[in-house]
Coordinates of C-alpha atoms and ligand atoms in Angstrom, one line a residue:
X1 CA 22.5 68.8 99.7
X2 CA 23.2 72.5 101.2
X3 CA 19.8 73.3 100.5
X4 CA 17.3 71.1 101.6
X5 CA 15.7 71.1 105.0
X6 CA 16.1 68.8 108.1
X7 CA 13.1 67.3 107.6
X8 CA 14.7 66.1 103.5
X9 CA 18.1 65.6 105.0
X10 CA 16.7 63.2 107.5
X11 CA 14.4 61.3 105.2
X12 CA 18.3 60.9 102.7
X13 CA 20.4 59.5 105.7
X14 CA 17.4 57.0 106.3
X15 CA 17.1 56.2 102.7
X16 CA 20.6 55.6 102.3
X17 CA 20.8 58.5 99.5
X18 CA 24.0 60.0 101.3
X19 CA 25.5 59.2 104.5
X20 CA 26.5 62.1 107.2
X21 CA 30.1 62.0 107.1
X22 CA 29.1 63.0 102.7
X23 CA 26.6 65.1 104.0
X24 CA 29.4 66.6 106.9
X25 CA 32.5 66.6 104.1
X26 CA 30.4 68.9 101.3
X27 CA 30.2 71.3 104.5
X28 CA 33.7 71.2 105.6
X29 CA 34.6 72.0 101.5
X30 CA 31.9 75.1 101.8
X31 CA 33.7 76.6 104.6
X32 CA 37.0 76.2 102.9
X33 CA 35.5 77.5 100.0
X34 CA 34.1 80.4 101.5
X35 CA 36.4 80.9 104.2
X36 CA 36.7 85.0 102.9
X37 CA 33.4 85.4 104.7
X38 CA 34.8 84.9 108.2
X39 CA 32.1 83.4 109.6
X40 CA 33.9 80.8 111.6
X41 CA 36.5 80.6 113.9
X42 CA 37.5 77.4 114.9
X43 CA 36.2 74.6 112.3
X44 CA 36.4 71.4 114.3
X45 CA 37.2 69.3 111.1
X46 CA 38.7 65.7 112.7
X47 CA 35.6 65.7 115.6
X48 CA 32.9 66.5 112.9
X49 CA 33.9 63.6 111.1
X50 CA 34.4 61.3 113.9
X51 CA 30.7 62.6 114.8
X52 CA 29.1 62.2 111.3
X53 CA 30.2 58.6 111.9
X54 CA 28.8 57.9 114.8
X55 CA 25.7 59.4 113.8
X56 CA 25.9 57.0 111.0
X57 CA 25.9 53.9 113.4
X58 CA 23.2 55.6 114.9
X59 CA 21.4 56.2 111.7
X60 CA 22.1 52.5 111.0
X61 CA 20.7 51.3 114.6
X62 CA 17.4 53.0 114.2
X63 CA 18.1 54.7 117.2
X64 CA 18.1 58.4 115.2
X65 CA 16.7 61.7 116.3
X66 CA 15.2 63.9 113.3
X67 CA 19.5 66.1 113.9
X68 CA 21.4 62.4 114.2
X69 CA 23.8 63.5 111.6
X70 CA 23.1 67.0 110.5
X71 CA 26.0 69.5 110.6
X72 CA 25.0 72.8 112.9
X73 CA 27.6 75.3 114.0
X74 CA 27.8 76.9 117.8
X75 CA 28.1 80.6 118.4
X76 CA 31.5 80.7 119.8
X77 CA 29.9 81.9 123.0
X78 CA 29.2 78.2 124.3
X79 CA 31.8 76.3 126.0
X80 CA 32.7 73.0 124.3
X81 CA 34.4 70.5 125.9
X82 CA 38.4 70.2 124.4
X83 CA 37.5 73.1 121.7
X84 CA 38.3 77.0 121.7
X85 CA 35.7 78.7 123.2
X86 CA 37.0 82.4 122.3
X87 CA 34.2 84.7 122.6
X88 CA 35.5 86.9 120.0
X89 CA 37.9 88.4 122.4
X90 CA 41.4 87.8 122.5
X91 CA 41.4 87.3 126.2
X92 CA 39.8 84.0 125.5
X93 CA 42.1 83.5 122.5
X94 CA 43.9 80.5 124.3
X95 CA 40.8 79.1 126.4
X96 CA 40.0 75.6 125.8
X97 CA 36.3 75.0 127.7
X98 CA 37.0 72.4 130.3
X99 CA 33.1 71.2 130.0
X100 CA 30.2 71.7 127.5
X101 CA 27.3 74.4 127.5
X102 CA 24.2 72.5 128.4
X103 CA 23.1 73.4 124.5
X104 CA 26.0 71.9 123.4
X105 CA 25.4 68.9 125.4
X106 CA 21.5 68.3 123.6
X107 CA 22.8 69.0 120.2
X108 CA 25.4 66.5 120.6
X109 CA 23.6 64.0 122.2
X110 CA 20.9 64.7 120.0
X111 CA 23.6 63.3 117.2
X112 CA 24.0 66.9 115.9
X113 CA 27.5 67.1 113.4
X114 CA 29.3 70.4 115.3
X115 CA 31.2 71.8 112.2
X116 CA 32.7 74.8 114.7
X117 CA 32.7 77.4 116.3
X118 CA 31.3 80.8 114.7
X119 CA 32.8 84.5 114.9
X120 CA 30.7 86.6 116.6
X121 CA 31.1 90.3 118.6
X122 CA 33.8 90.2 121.3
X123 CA 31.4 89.1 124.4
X124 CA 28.3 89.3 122.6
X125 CA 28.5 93.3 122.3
X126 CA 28.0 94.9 119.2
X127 CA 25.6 95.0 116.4
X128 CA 28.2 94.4 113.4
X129 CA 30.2 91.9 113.9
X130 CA 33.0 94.1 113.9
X131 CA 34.3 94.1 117.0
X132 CA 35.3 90.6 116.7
X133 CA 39.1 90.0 117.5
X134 CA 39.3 87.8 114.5
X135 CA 38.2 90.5 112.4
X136 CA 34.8 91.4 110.7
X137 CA 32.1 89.1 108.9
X138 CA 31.2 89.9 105.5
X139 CA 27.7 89.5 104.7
X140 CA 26.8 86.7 101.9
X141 CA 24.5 89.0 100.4
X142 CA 27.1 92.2 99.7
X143 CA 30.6 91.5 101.0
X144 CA 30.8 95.1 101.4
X145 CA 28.3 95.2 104.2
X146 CA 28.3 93.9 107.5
X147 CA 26.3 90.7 108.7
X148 CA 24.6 92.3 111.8
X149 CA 26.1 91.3 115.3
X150 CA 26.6 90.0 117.7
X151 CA 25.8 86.7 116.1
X152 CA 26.6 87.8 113.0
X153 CA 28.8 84.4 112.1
X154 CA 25.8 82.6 112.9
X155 CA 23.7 84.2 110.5
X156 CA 26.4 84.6 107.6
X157 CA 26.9 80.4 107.9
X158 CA 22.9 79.8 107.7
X159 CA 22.6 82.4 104.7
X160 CA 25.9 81.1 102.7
X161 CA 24.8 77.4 103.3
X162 CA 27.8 76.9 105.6
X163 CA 25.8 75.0 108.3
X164 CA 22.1 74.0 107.9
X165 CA 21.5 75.4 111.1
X166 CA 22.9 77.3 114.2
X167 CA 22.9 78.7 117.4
X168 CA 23.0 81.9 118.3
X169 CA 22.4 84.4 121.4
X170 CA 20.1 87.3 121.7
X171 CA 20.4 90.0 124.6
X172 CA 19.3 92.6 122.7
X173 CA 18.8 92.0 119.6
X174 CA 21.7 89.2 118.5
X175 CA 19.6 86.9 117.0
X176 CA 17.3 89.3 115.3
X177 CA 18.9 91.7 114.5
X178 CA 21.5 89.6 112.3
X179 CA 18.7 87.1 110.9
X180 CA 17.2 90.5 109.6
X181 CA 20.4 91.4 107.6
X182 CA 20.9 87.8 106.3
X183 CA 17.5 86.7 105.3
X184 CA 17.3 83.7 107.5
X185 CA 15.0 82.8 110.3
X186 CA 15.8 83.9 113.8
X187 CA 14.2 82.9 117.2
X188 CA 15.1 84.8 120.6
X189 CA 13.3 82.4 123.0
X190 CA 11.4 83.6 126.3
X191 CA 14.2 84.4 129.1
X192 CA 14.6 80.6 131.1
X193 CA 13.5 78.9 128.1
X194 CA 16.6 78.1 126.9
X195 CA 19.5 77.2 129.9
X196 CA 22.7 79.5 129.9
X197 CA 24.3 76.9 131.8
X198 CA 28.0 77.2 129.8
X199 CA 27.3 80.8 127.7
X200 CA 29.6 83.0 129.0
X201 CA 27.5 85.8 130.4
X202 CA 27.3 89.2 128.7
X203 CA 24.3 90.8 130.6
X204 CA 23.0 87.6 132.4
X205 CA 19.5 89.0 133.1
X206 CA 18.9 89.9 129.2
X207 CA 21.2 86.6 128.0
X208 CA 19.0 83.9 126.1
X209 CA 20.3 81.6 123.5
X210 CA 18.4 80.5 120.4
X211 CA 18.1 78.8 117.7
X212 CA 18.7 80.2 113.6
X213 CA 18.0 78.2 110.6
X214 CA 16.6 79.0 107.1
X215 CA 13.0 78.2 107.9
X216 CA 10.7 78.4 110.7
X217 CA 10.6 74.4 110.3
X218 CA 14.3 73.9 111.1
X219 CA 14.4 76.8 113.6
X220 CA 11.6 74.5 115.6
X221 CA 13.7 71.2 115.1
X222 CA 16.3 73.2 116.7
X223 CA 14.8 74.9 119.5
X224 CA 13.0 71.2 120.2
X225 CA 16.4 70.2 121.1
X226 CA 17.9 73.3 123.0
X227 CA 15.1 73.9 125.1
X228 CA 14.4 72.6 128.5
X229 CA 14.4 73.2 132.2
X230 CA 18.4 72.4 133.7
X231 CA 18.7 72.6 137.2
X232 CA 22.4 74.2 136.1
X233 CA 20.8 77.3 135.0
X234 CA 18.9 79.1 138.1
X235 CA 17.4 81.3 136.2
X236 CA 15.9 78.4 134.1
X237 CA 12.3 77.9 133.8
X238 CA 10.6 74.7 134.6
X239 CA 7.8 74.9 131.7
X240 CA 7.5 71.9 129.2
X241 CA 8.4 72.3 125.6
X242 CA 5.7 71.3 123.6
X243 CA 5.8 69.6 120.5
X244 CA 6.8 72.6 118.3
X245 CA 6.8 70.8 114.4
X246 CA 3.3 69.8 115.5
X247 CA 2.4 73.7 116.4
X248 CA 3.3 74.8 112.7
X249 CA 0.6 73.3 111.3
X250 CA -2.7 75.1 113.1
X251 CA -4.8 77.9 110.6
X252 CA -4.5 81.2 111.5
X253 CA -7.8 82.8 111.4
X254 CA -9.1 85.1 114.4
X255 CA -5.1 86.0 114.9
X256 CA -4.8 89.7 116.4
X257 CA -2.1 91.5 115.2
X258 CA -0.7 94.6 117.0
X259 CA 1.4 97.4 115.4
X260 CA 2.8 99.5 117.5
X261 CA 2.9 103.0 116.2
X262 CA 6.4 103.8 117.7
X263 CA 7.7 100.9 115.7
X264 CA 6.9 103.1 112.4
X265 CA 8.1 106.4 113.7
X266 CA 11.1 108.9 112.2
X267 CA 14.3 106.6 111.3
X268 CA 12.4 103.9 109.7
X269 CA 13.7 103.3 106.3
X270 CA 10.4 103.7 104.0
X271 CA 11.6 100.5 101.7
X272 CA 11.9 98.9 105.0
X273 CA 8.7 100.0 106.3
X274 CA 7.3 98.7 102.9
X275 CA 8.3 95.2 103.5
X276 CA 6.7 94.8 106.6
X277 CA 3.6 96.3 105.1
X278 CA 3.3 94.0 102.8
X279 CA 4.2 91.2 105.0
X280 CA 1.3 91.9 107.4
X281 CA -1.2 92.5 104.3
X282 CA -0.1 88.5 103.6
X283 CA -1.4 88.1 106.9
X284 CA -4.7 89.6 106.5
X285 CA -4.9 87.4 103.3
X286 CA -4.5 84.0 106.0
X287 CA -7.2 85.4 108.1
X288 CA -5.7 87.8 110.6
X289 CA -7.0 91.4 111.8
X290 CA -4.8 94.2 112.3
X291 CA -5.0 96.6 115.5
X292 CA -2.9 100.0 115.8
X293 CA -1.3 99.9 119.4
X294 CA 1.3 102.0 121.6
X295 CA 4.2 100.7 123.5
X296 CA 4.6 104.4 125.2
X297 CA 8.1 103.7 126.8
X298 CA 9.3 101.9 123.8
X299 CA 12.0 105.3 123.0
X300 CA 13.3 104.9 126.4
X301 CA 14.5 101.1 126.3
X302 CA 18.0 101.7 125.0
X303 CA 19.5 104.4 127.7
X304 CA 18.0 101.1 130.0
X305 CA 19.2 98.8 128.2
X306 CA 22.5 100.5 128.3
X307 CA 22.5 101.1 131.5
X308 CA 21.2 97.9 132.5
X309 CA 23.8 95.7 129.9
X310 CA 26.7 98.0 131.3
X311 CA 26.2 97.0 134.4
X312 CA 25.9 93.5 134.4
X313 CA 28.8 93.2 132.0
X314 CA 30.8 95.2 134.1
X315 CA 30.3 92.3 137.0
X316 CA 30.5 89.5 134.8
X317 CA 33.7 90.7 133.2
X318 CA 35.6 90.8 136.5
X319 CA 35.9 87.4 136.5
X320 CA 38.8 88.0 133.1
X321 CA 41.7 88.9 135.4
X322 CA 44.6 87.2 134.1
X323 CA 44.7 84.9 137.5
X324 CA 42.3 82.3 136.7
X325 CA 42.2 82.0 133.0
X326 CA 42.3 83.4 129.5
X327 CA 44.8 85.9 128.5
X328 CA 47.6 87.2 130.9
X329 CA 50.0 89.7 130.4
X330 CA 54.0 89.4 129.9
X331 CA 56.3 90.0 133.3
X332 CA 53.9 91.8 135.6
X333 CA 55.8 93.2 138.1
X334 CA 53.0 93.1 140.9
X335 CA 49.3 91.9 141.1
X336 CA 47.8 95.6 139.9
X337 CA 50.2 95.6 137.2
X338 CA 48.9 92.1 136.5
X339 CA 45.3 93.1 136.4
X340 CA 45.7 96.4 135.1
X341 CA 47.5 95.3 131.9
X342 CA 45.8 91.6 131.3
X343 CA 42.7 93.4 130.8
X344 CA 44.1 96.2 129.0
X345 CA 45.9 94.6 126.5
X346 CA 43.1 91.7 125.7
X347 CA 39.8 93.6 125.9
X348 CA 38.9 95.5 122.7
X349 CA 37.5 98.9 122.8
X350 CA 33.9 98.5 122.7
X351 CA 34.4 95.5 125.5
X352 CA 35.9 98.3 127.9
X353 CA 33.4 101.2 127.1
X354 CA 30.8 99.1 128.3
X355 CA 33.0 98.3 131.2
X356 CA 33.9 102.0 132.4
X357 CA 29.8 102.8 131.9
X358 CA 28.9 99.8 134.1
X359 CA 31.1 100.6 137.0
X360 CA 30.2 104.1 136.4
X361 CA 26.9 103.1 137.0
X362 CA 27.2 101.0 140.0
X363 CA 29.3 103.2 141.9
X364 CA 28.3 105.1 145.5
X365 CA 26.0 107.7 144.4
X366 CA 25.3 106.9 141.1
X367 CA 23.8 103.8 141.5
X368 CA 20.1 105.4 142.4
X369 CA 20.4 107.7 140.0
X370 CA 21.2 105.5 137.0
X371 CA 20.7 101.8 137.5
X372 CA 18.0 101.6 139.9
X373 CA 16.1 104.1 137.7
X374 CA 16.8 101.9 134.5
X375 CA 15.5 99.3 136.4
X376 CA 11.9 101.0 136.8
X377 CA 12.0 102.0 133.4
X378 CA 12.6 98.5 132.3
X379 CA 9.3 97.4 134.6
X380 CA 7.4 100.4 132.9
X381 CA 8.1 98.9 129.6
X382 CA 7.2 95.4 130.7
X383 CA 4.1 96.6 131.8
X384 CA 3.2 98.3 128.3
X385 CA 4.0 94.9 127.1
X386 CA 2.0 92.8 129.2
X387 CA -1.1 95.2 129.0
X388 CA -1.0 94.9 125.1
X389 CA -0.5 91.1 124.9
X390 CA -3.9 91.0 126.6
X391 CA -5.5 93.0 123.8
X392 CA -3.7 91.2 120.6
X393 CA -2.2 87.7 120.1
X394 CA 1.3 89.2 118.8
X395 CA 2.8 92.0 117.9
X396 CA 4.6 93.0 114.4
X397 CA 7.1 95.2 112.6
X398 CA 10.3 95.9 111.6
X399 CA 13.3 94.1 113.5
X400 CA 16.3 96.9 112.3
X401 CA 15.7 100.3 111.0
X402 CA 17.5 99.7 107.8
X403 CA 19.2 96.6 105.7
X404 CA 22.6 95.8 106.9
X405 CA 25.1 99.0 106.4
X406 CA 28.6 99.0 105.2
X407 CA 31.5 97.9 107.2
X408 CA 32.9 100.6 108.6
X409 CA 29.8 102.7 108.2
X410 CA 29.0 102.8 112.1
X411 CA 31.8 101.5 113.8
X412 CA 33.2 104.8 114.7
X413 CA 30.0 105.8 116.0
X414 CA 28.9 104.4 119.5
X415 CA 25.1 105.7 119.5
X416 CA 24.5 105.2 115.9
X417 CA 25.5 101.6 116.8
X418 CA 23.4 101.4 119.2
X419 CA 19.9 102.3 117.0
X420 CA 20.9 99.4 115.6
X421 CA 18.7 97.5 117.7
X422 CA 16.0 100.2 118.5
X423 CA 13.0 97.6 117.8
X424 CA 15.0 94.8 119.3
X425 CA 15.7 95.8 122.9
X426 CA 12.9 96.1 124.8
X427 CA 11.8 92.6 124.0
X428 CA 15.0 91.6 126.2
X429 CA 14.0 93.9 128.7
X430 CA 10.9 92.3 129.1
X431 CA 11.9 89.1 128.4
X432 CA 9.3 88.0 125.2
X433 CA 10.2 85.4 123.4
X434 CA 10.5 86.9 119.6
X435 CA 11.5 86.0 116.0
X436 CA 12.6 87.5 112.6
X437 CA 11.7 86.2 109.3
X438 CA 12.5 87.0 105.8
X439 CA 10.3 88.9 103.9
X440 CA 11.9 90.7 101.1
X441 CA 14.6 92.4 99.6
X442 CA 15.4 96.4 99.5
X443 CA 18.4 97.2 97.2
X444 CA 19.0 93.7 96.5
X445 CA 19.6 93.4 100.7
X446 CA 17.0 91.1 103.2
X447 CA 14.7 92.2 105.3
X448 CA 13.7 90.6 108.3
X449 CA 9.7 90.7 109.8
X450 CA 10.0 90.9 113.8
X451 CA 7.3 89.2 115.3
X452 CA 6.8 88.9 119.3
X453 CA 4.8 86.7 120.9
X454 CA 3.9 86.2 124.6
X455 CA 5.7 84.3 127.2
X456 CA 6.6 81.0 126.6
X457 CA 4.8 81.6 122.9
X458 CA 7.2 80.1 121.1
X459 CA 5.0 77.4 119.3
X460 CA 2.7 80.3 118.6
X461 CA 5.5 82.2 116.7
X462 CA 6.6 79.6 114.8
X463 CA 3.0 79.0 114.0
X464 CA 2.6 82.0 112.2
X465 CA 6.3 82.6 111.0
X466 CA 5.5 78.9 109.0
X467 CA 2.2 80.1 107.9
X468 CA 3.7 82.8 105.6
X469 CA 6.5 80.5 104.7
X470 CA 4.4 78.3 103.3
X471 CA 2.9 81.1 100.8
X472 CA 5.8 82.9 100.5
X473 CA 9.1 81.9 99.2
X474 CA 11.7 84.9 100.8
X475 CA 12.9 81.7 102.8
X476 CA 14.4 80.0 100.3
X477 CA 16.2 82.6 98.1
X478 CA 20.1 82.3 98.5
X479 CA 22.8 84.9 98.0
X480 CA 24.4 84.9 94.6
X481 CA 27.2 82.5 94.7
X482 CA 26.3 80.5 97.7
X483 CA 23.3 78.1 95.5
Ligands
LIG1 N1 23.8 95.2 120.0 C1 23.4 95.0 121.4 C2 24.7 95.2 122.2 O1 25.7 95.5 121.7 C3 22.9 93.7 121.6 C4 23.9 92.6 121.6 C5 23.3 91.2 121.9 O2 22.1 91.0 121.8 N2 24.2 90.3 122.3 O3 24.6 95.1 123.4

């Protein structure tokens, strides 16, 4: 059953092949099963059964939506109402969210089964999945590497068949970045596409929450749910969602292709290079053209993003002060003591680099110098964006320089971290809506195609991303011992 798509999985329930709380239990065994992988944090065993059965009496009504009973996971980033919402940090260790995430809210009351809640980088910041507080994620596909971060829980439970699908957050890179490393399919929506109404806020002008799946098919069921304008979220956009499963279906001849040359530059891995090659020569075969084009202020997006992220965090992370909730320390002796060592015992350490660079950044005098001046580099590189989106219909390459690395490999190394996400970034700073597909292997590892689209593109990407699914079958291949 852990294989088939939503679209099979619905047409079972309906046809009275298996029921959802079945369906929901061979899930819950899975994660016990597989539990070395880390992937989840909390697994909400009692209320996924209570919902699998409620989905059944929904099933049973007629009153079903194509999720009514099919088991997803959260990101552990979105509050949900009576469950741990932990954030990966251990200052959030002991917080139960009072309410739900507005995602949360559609899944459910789409009849979604919640299994739990997946590991992911404390606060959304990494690129590993190490700097989790409940320890790192092992990647289904070598348990010696890492999954990718920050959602790398996310990814790990699509690729080891430990959830059918999931959600996941992409500031800069999140989603990608990990769908690259685990072979699954990975959407960052367009920023206000998807409400962050209830996602604790990492960078909250880069933030967006999105859908990850196996195939493009499922990653469009999902994001046909999550998406929507909320009046909660003021940085929401009030744009239908269109039908997305009926997109996936439109040829793709006459589609312009853009390659940016600094995408293939010095640090791409040439097997990784390779793969995208060939995935673009499969697009040629479907009737697309190819055009070489330049995104000139692509090499400055990370000291932006950096700069930018900082920041933000920095602000948003003052609300963690041991007052109001989460984490406080033992016996303070006076409110500074209070502050001074809730925070400094329950942040990790990559949690409070980004801290001390924010308020650096922020502070009298500095503030010209760094963050407004990131902030004109981040319109510079919008611009280079917008101007090529006129000329081509998407753009494509690689989403990570390499296949995942080893745990351990980076993690003592800040700015190697970082190039992580190199081709990833500046998509957030622009805000494009994106998306990573399998489409190979390199030393047995996945590699991921980034494709970009235009604002509000979504249908469009998932156009072409099930386009080459359908003549390609890098989708559907599982990790040895995951079947
Ligand atoms: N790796 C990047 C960072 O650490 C992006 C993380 C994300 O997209 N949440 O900030």
């Amino acid at each position: 059953m852990h294989n088939k798509t939503i679209i099979e999985l619905a047409k079972g329930l309906r046809a009275g092949e298996f029921t959802s709380v079945e369906l929901t239990q061979s899930f819950l065994n899975r994660i016990k099963q597989h539990e070395t992988l880390n992937a989840y944090i909390t697994v909400t065993e009692e209320l996924a059964l209570q919902a699998a059965k409620a989905a059944d009496l929904k099933l049973a009504n007629g009153d079903a939506d194509l999720l009514t009973g099919i088991p997803i996971a959260q990101k552990d980033i979105f509050c949900t109402r009576g469950v741990k919402t932990s954030c990966g940090s251990k200052m959030l260790d002991n917080f139960v969210a009072p309410y739900n995430a507005t995602v949360v809210k559609k899944l459910n009351d789409a009849g979604a089964v919640m299994l739990g809640k997946l590991n992911m980088d404390e606060f959304a910041m990494g690129s590993s999945n190490e700097n989790s507080y409940y320890g790192a994620v092992k990647n289904p596909w070598d348990q010696a590497a890492v999954p990718g971060g920050s959602s790398g829980g996310s990814a790990a439970a699509v690729a080891a068949r430990l959830a059918i699908c999931v959600t996941g957050t992409d500031t800069g890179g999140s989603i990608r970045q990990p769908a690259s490393h685990c072979g699954i399919t990975g959407l960052k929506p367009t920023y206000g596409r998807v409400s962050r109404y209830g996602m604790i806020a990492y960078a909250s002008s880069l933030d967006q929450g999105g859908p990850m799946a196996r195939s493009a098919e499922d990653t469009a069921i999902l994001l046909q749910a999550m998406a929507g304008f909320d009046p909660k979220d003021s940085t929401g956009v009030d744009c239908p969602a269109p039908n997305y499963l009926e997109s996936l279906n439109k040829g793709l001849d006459g589609l312009t292709i853009g390659l940016p040359k600094e995408f293939f530059g010095d640090g791409l891995d040439s097997g990784v290079a390779a793969v995208v090659e060939a995935a673009v020569k499969e697009y040629q075969k479907l009737g697309a053209t190819v055009k070489d084009i330049s995104i000139p202020n692509l090499n400055l997006a990370i000291p932006a993003y950096y700069v930018i992220a900082s920041a933000e965090c920095s602000a948003n992370l003052s609300r963690f002060d041991g007052v109001r909730f989460g984490y406080r320390c033992k016996d303070p002796v006076d409110l500074t003591d209070l502050y001074v060592r809730s925070r400094g015992e329950a942040f990790g350490k990559e949690v409070k680099r980004r801290i001390l660079m924010g308020t650096y950044a922020l502070s009298a005098g500095y503030y010209d110098a760094y963050y407004l001046k990131a902030q004109k580099v981040r319109r510079l590189i919008t611009e280079d964006f917008k101007r090529v989106l006129q000329e081509v219909d998407v753009i494509m390459g690689p989403v990570a320089p390499s296949v995942a690395f080893a745990i351990g490999e980076k993690i003592n190394n800040p700015i190697e971290m970082y190039l992580s996400d190199i081709y990833t970034i500046a998509i957030n700073l622009a805000g494009l809506p994106a998306m990573s597909i399998p489409a190979g292997f390199v030393q047995d590892k996945p590699v991921g195609l980034h494709i970009i689209g235009n604002y509000f593109a979504e249908d469009r990407l998932l156009n072409i991303a099930h386009q080459y699914q359908k003549i390609t079958g890098w989708h559907e291949k599982s990790p040895k011992g995951f079947e």
